[in-house]
mmCIF file of C-alpha atoms in Angstrom:
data_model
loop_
_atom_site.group_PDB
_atom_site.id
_atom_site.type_symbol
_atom_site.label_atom_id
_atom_site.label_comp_id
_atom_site.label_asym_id
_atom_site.label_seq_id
_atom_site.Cartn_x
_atom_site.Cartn_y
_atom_site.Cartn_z
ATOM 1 C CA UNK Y 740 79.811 71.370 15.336
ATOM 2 C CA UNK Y 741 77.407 74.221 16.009
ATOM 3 C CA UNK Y 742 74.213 74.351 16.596
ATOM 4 C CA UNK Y 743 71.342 76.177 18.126
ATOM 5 C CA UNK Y 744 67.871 75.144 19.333
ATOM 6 C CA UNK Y 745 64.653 77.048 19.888
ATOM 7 C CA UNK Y 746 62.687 74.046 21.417
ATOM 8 C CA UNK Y 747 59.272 76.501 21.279
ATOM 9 C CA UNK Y 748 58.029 75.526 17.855
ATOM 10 C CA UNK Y 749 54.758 78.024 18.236
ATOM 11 C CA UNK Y 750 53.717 80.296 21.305
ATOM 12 C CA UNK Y 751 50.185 82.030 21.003
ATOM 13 C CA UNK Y 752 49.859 84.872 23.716
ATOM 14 C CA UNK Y 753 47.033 87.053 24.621
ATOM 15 C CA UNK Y 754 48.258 90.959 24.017
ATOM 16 C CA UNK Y 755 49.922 92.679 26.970
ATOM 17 C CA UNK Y 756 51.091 89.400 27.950
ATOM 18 C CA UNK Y 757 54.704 88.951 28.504
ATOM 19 C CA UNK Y 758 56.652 86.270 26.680
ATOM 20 C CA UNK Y 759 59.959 84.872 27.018
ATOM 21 C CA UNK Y 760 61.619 83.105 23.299
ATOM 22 C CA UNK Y 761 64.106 80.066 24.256
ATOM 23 C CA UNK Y 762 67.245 79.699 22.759
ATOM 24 C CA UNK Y 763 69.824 76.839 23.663
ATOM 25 C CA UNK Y 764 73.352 77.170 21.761
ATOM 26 C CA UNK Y 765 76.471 74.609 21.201
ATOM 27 C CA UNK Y 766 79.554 75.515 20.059
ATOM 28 C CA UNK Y 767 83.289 74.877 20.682
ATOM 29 C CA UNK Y 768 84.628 77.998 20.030
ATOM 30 C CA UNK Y 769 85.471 80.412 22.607
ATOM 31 C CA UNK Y 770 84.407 83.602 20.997
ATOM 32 C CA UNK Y 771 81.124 83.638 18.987
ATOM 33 C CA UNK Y 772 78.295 85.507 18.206
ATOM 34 C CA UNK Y 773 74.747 85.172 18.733
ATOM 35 C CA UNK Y 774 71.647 87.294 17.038
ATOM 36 C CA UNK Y 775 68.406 87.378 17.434
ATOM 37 C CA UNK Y 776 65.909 88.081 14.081
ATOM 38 C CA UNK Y 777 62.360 88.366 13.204
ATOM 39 C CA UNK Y 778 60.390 87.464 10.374
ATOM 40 C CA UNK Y 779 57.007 88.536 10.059
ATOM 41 C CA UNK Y 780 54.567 87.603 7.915
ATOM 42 C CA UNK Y 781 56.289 89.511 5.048
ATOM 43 C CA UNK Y 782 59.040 87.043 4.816
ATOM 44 C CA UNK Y 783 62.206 89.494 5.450
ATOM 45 C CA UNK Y 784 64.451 88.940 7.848
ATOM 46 C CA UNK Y 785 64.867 92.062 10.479
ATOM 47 C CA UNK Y 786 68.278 91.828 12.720
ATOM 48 C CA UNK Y 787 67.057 92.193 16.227
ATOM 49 C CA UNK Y 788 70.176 91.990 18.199
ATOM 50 C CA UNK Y 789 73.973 90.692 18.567
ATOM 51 C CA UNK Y 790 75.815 89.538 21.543
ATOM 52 C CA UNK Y 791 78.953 88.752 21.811
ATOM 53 C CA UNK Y 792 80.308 85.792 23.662
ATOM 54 C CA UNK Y 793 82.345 87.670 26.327
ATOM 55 C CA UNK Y 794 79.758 90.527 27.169
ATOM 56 C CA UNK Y 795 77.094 88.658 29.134
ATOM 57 C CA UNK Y 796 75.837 91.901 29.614
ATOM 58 C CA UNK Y 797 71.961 91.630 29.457
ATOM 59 C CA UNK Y 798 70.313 94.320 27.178
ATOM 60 C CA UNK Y 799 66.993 96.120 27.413
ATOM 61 C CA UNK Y 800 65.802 97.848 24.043
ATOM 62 C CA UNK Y 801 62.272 99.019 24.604
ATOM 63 C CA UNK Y 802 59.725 96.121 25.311
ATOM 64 C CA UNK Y 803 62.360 93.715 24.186
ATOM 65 C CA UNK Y 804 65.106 92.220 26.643
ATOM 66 C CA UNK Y 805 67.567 90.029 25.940
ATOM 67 C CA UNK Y 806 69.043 86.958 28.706
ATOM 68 C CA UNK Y 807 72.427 85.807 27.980
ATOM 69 C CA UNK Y 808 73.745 83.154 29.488
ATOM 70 C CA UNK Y 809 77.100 81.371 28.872
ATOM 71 C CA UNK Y 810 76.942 78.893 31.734
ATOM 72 C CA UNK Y 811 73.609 77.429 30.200
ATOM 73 C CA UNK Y 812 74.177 78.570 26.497
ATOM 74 C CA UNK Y 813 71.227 80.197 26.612
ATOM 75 C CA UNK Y 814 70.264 83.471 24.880
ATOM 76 C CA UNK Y 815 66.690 84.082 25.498
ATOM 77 C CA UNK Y 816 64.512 86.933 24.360
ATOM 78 C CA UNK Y 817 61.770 88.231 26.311
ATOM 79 C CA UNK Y 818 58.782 90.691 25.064
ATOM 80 C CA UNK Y 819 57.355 92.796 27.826
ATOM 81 C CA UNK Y 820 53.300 93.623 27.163
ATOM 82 C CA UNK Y 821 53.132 92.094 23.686
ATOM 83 C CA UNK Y 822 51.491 93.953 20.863
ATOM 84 C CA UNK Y 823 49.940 92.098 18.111
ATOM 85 C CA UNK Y 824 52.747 94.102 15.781
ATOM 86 C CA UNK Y 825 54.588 91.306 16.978
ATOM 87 C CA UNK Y 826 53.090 88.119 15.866
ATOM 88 C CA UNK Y 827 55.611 86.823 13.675
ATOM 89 C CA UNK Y 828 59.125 83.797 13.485
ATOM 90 C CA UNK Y 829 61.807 84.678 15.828
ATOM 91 C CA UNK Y 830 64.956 82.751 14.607
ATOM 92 C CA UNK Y 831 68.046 82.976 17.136
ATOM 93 C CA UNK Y 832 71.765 82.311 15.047
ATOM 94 C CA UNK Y 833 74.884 81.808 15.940
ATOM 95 C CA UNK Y 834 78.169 82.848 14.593
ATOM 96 C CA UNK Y 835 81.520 81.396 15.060
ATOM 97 C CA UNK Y 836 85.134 83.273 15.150
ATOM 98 C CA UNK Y 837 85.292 81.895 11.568
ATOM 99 C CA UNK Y 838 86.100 85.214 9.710
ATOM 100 C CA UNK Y 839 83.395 83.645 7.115
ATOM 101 C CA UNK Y 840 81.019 84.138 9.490
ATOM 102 C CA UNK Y 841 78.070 81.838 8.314
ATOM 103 C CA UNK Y 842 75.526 82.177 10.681
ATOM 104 C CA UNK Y 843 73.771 78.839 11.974
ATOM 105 C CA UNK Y 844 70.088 79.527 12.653
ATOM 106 C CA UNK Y 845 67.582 77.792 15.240
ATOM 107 C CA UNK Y 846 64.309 76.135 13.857
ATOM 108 C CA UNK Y 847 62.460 79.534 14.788
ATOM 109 C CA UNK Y 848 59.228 80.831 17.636
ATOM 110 C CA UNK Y 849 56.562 81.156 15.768
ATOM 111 C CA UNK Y 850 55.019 84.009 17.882
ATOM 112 C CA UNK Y 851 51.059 84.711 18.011
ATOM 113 C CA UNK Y 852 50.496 87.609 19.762
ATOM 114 C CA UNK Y 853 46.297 87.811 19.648
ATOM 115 C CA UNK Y 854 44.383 90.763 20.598
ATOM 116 C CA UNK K 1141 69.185 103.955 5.519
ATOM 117 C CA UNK K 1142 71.059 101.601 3.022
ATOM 118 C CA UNK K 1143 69.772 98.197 2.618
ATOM 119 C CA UNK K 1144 69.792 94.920 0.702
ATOM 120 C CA UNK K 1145 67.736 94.238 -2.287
ATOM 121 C CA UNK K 1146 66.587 91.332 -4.023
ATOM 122 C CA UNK K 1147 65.263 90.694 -7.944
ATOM 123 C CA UNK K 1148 62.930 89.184 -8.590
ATOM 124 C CA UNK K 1149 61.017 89.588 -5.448
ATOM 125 C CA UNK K 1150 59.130 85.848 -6.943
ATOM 126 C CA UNK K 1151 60.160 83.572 -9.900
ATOM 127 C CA UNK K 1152 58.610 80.349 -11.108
ATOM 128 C CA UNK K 1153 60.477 78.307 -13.563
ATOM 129 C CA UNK K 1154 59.743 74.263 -15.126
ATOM 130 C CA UNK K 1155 62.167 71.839 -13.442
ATOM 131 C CA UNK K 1156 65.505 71.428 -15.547
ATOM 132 C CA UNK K 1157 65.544 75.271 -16.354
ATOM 133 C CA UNK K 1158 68.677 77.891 -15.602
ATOM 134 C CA UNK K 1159 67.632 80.688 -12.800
ATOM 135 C CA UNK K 1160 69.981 83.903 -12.038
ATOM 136 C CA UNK K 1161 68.696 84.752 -8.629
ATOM 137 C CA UNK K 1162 70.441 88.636 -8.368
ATOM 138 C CA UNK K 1163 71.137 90.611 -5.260
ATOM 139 C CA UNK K 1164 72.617 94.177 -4.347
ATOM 140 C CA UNK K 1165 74.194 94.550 -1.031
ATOM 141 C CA UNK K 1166 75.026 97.262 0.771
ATOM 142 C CA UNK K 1167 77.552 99.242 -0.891
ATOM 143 C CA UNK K 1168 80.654 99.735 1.674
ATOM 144 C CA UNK K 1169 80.033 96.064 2.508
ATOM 145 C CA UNK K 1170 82.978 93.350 1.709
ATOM 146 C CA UNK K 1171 81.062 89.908 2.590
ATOM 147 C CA UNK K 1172 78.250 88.338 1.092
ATOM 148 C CA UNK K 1173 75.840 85.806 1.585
ATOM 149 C CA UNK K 1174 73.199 83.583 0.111
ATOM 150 C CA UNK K 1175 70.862 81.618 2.549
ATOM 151 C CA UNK K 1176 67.715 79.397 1.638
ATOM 152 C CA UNK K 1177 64.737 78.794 3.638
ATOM 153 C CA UNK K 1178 62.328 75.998 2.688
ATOM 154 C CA UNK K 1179 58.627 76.995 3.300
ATOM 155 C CA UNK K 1180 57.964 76.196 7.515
ATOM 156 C CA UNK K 1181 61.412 75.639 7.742
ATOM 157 C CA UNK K 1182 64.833 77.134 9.036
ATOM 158 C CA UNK K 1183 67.401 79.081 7.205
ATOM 159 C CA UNK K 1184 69.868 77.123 6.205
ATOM 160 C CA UNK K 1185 73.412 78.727 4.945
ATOM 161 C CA UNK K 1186 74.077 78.250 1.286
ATOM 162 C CA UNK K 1187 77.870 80.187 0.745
ATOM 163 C CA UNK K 1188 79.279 83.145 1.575
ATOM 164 C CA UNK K 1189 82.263 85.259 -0.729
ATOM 165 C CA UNK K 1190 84.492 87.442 0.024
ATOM 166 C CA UNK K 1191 87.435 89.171 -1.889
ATOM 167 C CA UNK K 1192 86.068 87.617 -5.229
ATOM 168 C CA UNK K 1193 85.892 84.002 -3.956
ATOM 169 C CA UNK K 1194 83.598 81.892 -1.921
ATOM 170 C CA UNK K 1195 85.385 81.515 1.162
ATOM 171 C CA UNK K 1196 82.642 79.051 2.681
ATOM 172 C CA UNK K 1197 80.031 76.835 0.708
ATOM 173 C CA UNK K 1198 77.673 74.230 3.021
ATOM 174 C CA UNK K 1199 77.004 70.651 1.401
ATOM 175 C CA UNK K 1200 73.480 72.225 -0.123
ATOM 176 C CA UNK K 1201 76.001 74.156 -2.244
ATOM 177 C CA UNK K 1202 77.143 71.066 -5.164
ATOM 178 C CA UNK K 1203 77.839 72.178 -8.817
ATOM 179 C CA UNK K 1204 74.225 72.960 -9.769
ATOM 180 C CA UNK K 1205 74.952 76.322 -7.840
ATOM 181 C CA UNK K 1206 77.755 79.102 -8.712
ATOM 182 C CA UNK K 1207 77.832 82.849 -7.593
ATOM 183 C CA UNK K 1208 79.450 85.288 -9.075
ATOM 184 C CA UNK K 1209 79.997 89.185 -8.447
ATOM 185 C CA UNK K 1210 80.123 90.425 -12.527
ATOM 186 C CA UNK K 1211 80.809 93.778 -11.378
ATOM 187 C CA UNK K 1212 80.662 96.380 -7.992
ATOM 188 C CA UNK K 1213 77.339 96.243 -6.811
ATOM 189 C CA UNK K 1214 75.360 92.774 -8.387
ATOM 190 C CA UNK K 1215 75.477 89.651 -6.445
ATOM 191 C CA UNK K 1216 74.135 86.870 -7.649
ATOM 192 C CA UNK K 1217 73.192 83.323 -7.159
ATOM 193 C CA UNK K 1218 72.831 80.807 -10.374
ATOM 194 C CA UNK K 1219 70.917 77.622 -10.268
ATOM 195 C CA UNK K 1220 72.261 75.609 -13.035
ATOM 196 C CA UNK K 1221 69.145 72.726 -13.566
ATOM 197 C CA UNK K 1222 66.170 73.457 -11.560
ATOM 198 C CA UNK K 1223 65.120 70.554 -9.032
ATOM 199 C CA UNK K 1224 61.807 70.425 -7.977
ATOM 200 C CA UNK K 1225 63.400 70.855 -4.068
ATOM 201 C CA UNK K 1226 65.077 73.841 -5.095
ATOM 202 C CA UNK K 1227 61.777 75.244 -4.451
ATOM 203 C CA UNK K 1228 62.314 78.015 -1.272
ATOM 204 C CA UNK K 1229 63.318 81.592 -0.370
ATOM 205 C CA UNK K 1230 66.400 82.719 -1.569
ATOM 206 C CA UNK K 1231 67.955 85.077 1.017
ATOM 207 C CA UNK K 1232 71.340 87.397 0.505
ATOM 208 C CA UNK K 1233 72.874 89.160 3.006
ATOM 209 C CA UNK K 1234 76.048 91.486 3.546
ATOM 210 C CA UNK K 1235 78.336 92.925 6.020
ATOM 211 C CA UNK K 1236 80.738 95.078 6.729
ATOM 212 C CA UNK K 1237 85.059 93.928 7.335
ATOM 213 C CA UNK K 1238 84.868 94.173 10.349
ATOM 214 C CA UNK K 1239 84.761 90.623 11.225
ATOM 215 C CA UNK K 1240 82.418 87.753 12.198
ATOM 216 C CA UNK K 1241 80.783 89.817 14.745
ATOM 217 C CA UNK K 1242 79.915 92.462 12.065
ATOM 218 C CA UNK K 1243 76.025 91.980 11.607
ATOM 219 C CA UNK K 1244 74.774 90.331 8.412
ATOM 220 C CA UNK K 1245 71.479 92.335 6.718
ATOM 221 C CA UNK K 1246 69.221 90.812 4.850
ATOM 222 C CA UNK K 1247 67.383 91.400 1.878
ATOM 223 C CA UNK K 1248 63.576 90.640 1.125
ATOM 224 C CA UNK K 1249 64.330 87.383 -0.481
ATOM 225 C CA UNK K 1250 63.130 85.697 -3.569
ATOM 226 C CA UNK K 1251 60.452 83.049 -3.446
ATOM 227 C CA UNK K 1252 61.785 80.127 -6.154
ATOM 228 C CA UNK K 1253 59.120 78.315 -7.016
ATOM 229 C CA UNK K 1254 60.327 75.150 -9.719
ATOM 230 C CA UNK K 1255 56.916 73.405 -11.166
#
């Protein structure tokens, strides 16, 4: 079965702070996908990111950086010198080689950035 | 830049009662999506369709729900008898053919509240 957990339920930061979302995946298949998406306090859901499972490449977009990990199934997220703008849920998902592709979300970060 | 869109953006309906939740995806895309969230909590996958068929449904997804695709843009979602824990936000999404890696995009949901 798959699954992925974001053990940080809530994270409150001071701005400029750095701050690093967990993400812990399981899965049996060999190829997969993993994405990263935010929800602020609009409700939508804004795609972040996508990794796939053999390019353990880490990315840098901006402030945001991305940790992937396939010996720990671990996908973390970091946010270099936070901005308020960025208070908001961070769900990580998963996506199997099923050509369906469902994805399988985490619980979400709840990310409070303060000022 | 093409996105996903959702109507009604809210809907409140007695328990018991037929809802048509409707969605247009992006127009080149060839999968589609429907994903709940209950308020607080994760989202959780509902079905996905492709090629005029559901080609994955989770166990949320019994015979009170049925999509359908009535002609080349609509999507929608149909909630046969209301349950009071139908209550949530009603996500579609859509992607391209290029496989499960393709990214899924989201619309703004609709917020389903059953009284």
């Amino acid at each position: 079965a798959q699954k992925v957990t974001q053990a940080q339920t809530e994270i409150s930061v001071v701005e400029k702070e750095d701050v690093t979302l967990d993400c812990v995946y399981e899965t049996r298949d060999t190829t997969y996908y993993l994405f990263w998406y935010k929800q602020p306090p609009s409700g939508e859901l804004v795609f972040l990111i996508r990794r796939n499972s053999f390019d353990e490449q880490n990315e840098i977009s901006g402030r945001y950086s991305w940790n992937f990990q396939k010996s720990t199934s671990s996908f973390n997220f970091t946010i270099t010198a936070s901005q308020v703008v960025d208070s908001a849920v961070y769900f990580c998902a998963l996506s199997g080689r099923n050509q369906g592709g469902k994805l399988i979300f985490g619980q979400g970060t709840e990310l409070s950035v303060k000022p | 830049e093409p996105e996903v869109t959702q109507t009604p953006s809210h809907q409140v309906t007695q328990m018991g009662q037929e809802v048509i939740l409707r969605c247009v995806p992006i127009s080149n895309h060839l999968y589609f999506y429907w994903y709940r969230q209950i308020l607080g909590q994760k989202v959780e996958f509902l079905v996905s369709f492709y090629n005029n068929e559901i080609s994955e449904k989770s166990e949320i997804f019994d015979d009170q729900f049925s999509v359908e695709r009535p002609d080349g843009s609509n999507f929608t979602l149909k909630i046969r008898s209301t349950k009071l824990e139908d209550s949530a936000m009603y996500f579609c999404a859509s992607r391209g053919a290029g496989g499960p890696q393709e990214t899924q995009y989201f619309g703004p949901g609709t917020r389903l509240l059953v009284l």
